[in-house]
Short mmCIF file of N, CA and C in Angstrom, two decimals:
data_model
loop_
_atom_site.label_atom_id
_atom_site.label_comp_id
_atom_site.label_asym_id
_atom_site.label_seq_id
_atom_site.Cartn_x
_atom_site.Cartn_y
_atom_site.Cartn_z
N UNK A 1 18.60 -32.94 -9.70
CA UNK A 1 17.92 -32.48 -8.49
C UNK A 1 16.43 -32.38 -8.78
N UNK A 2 15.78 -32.36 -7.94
CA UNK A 2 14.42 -32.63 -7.82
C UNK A 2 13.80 -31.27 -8.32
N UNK A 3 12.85 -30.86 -8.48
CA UNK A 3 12.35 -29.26 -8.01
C UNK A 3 11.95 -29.13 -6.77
N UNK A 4 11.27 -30.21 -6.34
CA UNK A 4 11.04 -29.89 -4.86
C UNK A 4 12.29 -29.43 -4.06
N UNK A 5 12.70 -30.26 -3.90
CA UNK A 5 14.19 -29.96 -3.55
C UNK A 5 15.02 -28.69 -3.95
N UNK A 6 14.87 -28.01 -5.12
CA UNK A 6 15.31 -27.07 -5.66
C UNK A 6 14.77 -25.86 -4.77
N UNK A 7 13.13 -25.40 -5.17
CA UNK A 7 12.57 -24.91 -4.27
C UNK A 7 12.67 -24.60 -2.82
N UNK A 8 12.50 -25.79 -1.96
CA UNK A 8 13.22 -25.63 -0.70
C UNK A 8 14.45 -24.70 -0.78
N UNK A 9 15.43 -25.23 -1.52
CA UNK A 9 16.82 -24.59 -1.23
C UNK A 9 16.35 -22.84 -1.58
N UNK A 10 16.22 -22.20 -2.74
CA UNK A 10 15.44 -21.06 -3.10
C UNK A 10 15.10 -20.70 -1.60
N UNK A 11 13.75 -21.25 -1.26
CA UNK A 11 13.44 -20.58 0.07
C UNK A 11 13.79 -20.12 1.44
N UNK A 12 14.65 -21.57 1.58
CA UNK A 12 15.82 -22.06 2.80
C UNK A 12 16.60 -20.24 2.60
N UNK A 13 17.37 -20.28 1.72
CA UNK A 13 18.59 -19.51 1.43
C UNK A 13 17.94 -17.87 1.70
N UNK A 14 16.58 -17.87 1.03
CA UNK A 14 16.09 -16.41 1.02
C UNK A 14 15.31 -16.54 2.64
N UNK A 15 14.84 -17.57 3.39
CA UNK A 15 14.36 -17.15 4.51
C UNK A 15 15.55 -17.26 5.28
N UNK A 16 16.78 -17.37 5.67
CA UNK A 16 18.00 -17.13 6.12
C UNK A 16 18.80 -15.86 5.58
N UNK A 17 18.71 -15.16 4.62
CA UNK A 17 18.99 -13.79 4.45
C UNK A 17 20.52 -14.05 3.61
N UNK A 18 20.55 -15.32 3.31
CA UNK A 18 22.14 -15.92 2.09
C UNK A 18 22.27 -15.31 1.28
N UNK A 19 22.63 -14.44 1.07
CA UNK A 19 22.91 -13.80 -0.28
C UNK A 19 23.89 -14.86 -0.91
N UNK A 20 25.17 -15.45 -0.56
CA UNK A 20 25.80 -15.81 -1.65
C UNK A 20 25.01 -17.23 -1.82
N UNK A 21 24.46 -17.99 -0.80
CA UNK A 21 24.00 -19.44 -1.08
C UNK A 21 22.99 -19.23 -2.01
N UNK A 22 22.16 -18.22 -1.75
CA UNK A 22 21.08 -17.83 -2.77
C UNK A 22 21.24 -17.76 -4.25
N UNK A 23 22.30 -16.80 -3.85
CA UNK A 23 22.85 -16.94 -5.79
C UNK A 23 23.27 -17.63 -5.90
N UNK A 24 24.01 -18.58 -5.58
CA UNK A 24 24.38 -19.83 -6.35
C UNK A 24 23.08 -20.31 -6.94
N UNK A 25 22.19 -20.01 -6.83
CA UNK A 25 21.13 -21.22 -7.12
C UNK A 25 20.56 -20.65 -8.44
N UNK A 26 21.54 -19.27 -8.65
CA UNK A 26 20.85 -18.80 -9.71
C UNK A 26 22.13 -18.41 -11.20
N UNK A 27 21.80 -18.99 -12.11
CA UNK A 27 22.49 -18.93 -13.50
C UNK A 27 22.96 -17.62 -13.64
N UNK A 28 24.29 -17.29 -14.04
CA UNK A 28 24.78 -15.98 -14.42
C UNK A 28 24.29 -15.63 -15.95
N UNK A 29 23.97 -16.39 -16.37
CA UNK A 29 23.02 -16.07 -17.81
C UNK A 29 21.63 -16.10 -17.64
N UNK A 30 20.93 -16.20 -16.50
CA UNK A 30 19.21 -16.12 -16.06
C UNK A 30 18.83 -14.84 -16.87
N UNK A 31 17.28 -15.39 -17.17
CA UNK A 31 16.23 -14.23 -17.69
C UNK A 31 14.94 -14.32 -17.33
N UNK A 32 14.58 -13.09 -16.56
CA UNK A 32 13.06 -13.53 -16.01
C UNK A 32 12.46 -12.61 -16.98
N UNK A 33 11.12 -13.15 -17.11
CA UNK A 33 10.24 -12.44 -17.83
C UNK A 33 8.41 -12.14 -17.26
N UNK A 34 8.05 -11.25 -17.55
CA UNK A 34 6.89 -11.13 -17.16
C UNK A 34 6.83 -10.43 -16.06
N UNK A 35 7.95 -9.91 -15.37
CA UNK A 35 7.61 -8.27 -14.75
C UNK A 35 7.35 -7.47 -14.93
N UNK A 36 6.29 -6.72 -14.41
CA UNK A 36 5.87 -5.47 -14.89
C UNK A 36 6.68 -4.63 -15.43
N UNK A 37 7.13 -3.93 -16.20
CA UNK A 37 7.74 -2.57 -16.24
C UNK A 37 9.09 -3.02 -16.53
N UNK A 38 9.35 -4.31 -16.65
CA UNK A 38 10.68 -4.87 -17.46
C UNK A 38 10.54 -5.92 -18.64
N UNK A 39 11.45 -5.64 -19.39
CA UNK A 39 11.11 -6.80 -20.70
C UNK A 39 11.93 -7.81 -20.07
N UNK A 40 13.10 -7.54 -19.45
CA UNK A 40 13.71 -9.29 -18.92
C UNK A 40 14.55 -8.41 -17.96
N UNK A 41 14.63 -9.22 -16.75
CA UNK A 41 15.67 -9.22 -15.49
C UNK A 41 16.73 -10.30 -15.53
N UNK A 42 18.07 -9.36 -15.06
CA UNK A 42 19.19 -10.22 -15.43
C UNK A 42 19.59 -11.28 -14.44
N UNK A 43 20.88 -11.22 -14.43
CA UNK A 43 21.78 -11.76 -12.88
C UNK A 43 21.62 -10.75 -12.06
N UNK A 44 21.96 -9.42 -12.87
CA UNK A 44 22.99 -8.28 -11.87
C UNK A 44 21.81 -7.94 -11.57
N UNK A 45 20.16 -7.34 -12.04
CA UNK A 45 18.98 -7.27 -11.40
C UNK A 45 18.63 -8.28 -10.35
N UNK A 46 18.52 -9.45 -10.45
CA UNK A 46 18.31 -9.93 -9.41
C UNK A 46 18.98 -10.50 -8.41
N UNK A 47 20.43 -10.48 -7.92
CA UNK A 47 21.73 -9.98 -6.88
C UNK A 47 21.16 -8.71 -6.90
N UNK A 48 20.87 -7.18 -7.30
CA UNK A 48 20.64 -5.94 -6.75
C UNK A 48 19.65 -6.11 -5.81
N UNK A 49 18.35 -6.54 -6.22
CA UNK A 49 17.05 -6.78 -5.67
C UNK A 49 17.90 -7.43 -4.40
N UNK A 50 17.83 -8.43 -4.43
CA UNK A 50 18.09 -9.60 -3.32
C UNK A 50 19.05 -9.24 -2.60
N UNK A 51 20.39 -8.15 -2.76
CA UNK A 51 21.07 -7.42 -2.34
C UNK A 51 20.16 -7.01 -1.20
N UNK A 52 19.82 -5.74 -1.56
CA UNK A 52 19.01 -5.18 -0.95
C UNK A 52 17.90 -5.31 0.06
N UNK A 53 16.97 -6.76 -0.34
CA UNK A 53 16.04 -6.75 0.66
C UNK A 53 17.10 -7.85 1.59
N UNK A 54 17.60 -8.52 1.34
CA UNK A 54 18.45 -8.94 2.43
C UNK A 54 19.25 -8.43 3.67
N UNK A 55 20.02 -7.27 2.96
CA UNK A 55 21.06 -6.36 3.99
C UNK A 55 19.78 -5.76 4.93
N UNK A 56 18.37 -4.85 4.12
CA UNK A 56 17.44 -4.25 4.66
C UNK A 56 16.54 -5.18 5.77
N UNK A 57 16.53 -6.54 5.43
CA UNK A 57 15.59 -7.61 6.00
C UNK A 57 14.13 -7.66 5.53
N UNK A 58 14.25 -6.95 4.67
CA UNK A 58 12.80 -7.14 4.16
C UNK A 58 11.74 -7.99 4.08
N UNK A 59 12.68 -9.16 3.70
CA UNK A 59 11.91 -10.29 3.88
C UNK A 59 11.65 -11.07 4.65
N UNK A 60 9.97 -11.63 5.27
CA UNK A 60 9.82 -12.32 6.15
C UNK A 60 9.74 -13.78 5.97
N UNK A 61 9.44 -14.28 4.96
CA UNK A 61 9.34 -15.65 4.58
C UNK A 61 9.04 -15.80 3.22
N UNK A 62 9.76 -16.91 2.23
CA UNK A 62 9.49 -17.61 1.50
C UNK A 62 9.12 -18.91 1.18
N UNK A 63 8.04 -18.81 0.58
CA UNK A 63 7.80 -20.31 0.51
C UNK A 63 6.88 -20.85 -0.98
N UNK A 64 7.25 -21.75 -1.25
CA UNK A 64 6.24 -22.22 -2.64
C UNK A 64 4.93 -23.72 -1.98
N UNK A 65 4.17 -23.44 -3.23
CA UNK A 65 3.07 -24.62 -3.04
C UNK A 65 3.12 -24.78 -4.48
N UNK A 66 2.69 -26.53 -4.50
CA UNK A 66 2.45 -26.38 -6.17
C UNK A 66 3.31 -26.92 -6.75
N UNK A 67 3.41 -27.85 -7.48
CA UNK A 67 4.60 -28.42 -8.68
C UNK A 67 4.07 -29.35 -9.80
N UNK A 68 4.38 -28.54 -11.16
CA UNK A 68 3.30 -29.05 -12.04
C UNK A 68 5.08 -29.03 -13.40
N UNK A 69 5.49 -30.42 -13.30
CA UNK A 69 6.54 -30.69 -14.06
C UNK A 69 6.42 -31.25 -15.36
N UNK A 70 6.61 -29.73 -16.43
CA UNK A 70 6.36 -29.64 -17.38
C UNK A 70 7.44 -30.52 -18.39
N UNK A 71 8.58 -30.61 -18.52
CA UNK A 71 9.78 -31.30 -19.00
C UNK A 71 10.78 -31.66 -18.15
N UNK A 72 11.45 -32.93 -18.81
CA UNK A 72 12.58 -33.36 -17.55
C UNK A 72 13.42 -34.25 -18.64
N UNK A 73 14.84 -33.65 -18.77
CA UNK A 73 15.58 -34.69 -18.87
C UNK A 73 17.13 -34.32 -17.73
N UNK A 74 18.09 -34.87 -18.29
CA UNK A 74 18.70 -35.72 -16.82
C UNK A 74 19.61 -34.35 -16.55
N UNK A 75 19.77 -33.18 -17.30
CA UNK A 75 20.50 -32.07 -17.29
C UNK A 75 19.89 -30.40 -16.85
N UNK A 76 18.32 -30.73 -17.46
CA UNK A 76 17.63 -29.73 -17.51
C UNK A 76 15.92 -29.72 -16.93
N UNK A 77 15.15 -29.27 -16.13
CA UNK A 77 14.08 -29.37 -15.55
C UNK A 77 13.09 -28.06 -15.59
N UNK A 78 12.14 -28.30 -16.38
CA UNK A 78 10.75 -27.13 -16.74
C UNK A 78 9.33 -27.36 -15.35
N UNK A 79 9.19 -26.20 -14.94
CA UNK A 79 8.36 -26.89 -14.17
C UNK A 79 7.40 -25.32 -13.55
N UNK A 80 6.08 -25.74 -13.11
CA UNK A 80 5.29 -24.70 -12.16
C UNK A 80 5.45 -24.66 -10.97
N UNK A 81 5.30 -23.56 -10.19
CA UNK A 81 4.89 -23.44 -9.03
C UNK A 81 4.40 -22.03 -8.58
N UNK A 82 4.01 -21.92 -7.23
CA UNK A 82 3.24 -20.68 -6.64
C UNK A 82 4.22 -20.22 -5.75
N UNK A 83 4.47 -19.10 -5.39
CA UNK A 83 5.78 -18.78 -4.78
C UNK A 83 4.93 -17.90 -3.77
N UNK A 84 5.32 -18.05 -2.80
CA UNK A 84 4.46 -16.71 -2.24
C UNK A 84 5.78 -15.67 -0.65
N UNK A 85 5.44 -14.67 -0.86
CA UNK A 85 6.43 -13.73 -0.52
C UNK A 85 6.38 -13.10 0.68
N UNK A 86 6.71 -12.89 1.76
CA UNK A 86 5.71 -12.54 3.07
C UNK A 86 6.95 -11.69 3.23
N UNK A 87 6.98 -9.63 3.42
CA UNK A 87 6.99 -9.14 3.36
C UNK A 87 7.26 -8.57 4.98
N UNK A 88 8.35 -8.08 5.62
CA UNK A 88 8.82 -7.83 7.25
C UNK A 88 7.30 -6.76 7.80
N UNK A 89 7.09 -6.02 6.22
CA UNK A 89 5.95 -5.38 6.66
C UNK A 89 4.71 -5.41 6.51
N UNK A 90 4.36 -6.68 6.58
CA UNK A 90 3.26 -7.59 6.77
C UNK A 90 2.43 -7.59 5.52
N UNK A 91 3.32 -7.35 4.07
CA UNK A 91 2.61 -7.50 2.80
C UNK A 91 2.90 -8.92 2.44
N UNK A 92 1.77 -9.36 1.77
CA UNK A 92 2.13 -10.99 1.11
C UNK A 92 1.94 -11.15 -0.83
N UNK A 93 2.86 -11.28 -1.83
CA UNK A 93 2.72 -11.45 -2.34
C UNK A 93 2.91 -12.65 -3.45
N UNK A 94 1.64 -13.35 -3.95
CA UNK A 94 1.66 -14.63 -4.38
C UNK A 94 1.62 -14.59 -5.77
N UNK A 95 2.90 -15.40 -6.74
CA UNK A 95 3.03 -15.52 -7.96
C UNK A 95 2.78 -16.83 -8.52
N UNK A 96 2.54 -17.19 -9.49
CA UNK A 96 2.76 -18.46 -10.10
C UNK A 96 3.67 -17.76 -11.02
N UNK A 97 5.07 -19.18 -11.15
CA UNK A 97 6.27 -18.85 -11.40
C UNK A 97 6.89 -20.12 -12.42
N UNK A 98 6.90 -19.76 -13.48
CA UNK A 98 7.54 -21.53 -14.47
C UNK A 98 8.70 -21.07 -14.68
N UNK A 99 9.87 -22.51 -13.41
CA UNK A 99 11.16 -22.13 -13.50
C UNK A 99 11.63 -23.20 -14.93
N UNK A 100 12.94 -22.84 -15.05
CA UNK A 100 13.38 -23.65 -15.65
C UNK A 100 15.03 -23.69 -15.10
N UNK A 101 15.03 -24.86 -14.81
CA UNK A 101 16.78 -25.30 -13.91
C UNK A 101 17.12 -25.81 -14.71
N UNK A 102 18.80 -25.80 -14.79
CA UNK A 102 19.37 -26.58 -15.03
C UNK A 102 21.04 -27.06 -14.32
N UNK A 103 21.45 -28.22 -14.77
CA UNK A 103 22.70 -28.36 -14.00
C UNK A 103 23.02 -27.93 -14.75
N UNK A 104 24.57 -27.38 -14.26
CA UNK A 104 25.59 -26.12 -15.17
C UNK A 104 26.73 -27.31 -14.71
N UNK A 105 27.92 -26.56 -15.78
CA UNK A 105 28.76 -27.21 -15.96
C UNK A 105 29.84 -27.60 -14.81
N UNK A 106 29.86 -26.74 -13.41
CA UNK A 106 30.32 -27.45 -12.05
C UNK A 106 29.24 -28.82 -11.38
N UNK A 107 28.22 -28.30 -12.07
CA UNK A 107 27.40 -29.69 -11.23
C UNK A 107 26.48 -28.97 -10.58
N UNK A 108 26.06 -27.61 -10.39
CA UNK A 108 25.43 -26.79 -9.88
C UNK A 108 24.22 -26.78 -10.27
N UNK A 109 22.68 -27.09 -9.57
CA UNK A 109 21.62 -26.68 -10.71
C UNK A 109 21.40 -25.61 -10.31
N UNK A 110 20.98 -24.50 -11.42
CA UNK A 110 20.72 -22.81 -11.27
C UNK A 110 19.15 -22.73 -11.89
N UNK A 111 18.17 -21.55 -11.61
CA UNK A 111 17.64 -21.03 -12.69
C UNK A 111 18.08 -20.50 -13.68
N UNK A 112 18.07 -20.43 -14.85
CA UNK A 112 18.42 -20.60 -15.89
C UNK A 112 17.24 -19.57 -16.91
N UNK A 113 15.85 -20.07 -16.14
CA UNK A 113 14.75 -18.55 -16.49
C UNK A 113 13.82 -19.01 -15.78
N UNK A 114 13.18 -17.87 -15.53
CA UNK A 114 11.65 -17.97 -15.05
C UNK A 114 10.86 -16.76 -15.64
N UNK A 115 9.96 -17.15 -15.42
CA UNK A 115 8.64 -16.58 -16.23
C UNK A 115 7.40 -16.22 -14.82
N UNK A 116 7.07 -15.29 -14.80
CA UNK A 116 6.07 -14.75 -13.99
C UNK A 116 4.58 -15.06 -14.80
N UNK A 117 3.94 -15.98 -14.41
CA UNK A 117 2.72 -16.18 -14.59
C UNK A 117 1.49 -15.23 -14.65
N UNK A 118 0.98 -14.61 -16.00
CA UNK A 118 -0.26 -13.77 -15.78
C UNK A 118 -1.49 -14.62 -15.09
N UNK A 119 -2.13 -13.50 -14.51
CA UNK A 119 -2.88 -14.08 -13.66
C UNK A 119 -4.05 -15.39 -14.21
N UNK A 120 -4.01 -15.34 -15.72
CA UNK A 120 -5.33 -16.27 -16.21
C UNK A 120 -4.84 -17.52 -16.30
N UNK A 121 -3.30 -17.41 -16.42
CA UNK A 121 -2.55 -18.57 -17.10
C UNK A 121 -2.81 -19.74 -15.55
N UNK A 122 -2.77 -18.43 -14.69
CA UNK A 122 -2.22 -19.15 -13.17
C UNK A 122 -3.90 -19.69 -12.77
N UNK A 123 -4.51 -18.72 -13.27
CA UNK A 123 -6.17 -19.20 -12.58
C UNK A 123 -6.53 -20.78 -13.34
N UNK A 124 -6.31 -21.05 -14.50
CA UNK A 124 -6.42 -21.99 -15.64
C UNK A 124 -5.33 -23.29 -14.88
N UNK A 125 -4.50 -22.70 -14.34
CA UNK A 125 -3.57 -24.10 -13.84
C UNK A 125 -4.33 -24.52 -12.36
N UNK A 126 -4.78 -23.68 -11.93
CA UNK A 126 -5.37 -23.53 -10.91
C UNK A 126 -6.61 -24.72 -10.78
N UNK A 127 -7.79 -24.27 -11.85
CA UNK A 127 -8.32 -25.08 -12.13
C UNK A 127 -8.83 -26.68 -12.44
N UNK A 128 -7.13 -26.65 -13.50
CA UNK A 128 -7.35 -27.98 -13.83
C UNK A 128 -6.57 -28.63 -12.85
N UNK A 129 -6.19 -28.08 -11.52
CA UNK A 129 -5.80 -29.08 -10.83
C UNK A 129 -4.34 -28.68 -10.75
N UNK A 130 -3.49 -28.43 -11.87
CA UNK A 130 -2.03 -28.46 -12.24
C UNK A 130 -1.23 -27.50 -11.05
N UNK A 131 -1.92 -27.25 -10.14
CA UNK A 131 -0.93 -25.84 -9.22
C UNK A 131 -2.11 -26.06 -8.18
#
């Protein structure tokens, strides 16, 4: 699968309020890193999160810009993008985000990890063009 394509689905699923289509898209062994105030977020952290602003509606839109494809072979895909978060109560918040997918063993591609971009890493991709 593409990332573009990946992405879309990510967004599709979270601007429709899917909880289960959503998680599918995400690895039961996922690890995010680079949240504040956590050393790594799991599965069951992010199904709680996404739990939650879903049932609540929290969310008003998702969407990414940006794709800067760092590795690719035919199983597994490294890549950038800018994710940005639009909030029911009119907050917007914009990350640069390096997923890493992969197909799993049904044929499924999941995140697998992502990494939250500090802000210099993201200003520097920014720059050279890469995001």
């Amino acid at each position: 699968m593409h990332p573009l394509e990946f992405l879309a689905a990510m967004a599709d699923t979270a601007n429709r309020l899917d909880l289960d289509a959503h998680m599918n898209l995400i690895s039961k062994d996922v690890s995010v890193y680079g949240v504040p105030d956590f050393k790594v977020i799991t599965y069951e952290d992010w199904f709680n999160q996404c739990q939650h602003e879903f049932e609540n509606k929290l969310l008003k839109k998702v969407s990414y810009e940006g794709l800067n494809i760092l590795a690719e072979t035919t199983e597994r895909v490294m890549f950038k993008s800018v994710e940005t978060v639009e909030g029911s109560d009119g907050s917007t918040h914009t990350s640069g985000i390096e997923f890493i997918i992969q197909k799993e063993d049904d044929g499924q591609w999941r995140v697998v990890q992502e990494r939250i971009l500090p802000e210099d890493e993201l200003d520097s991709d920014k720059r050279r063009g890469a995001l």
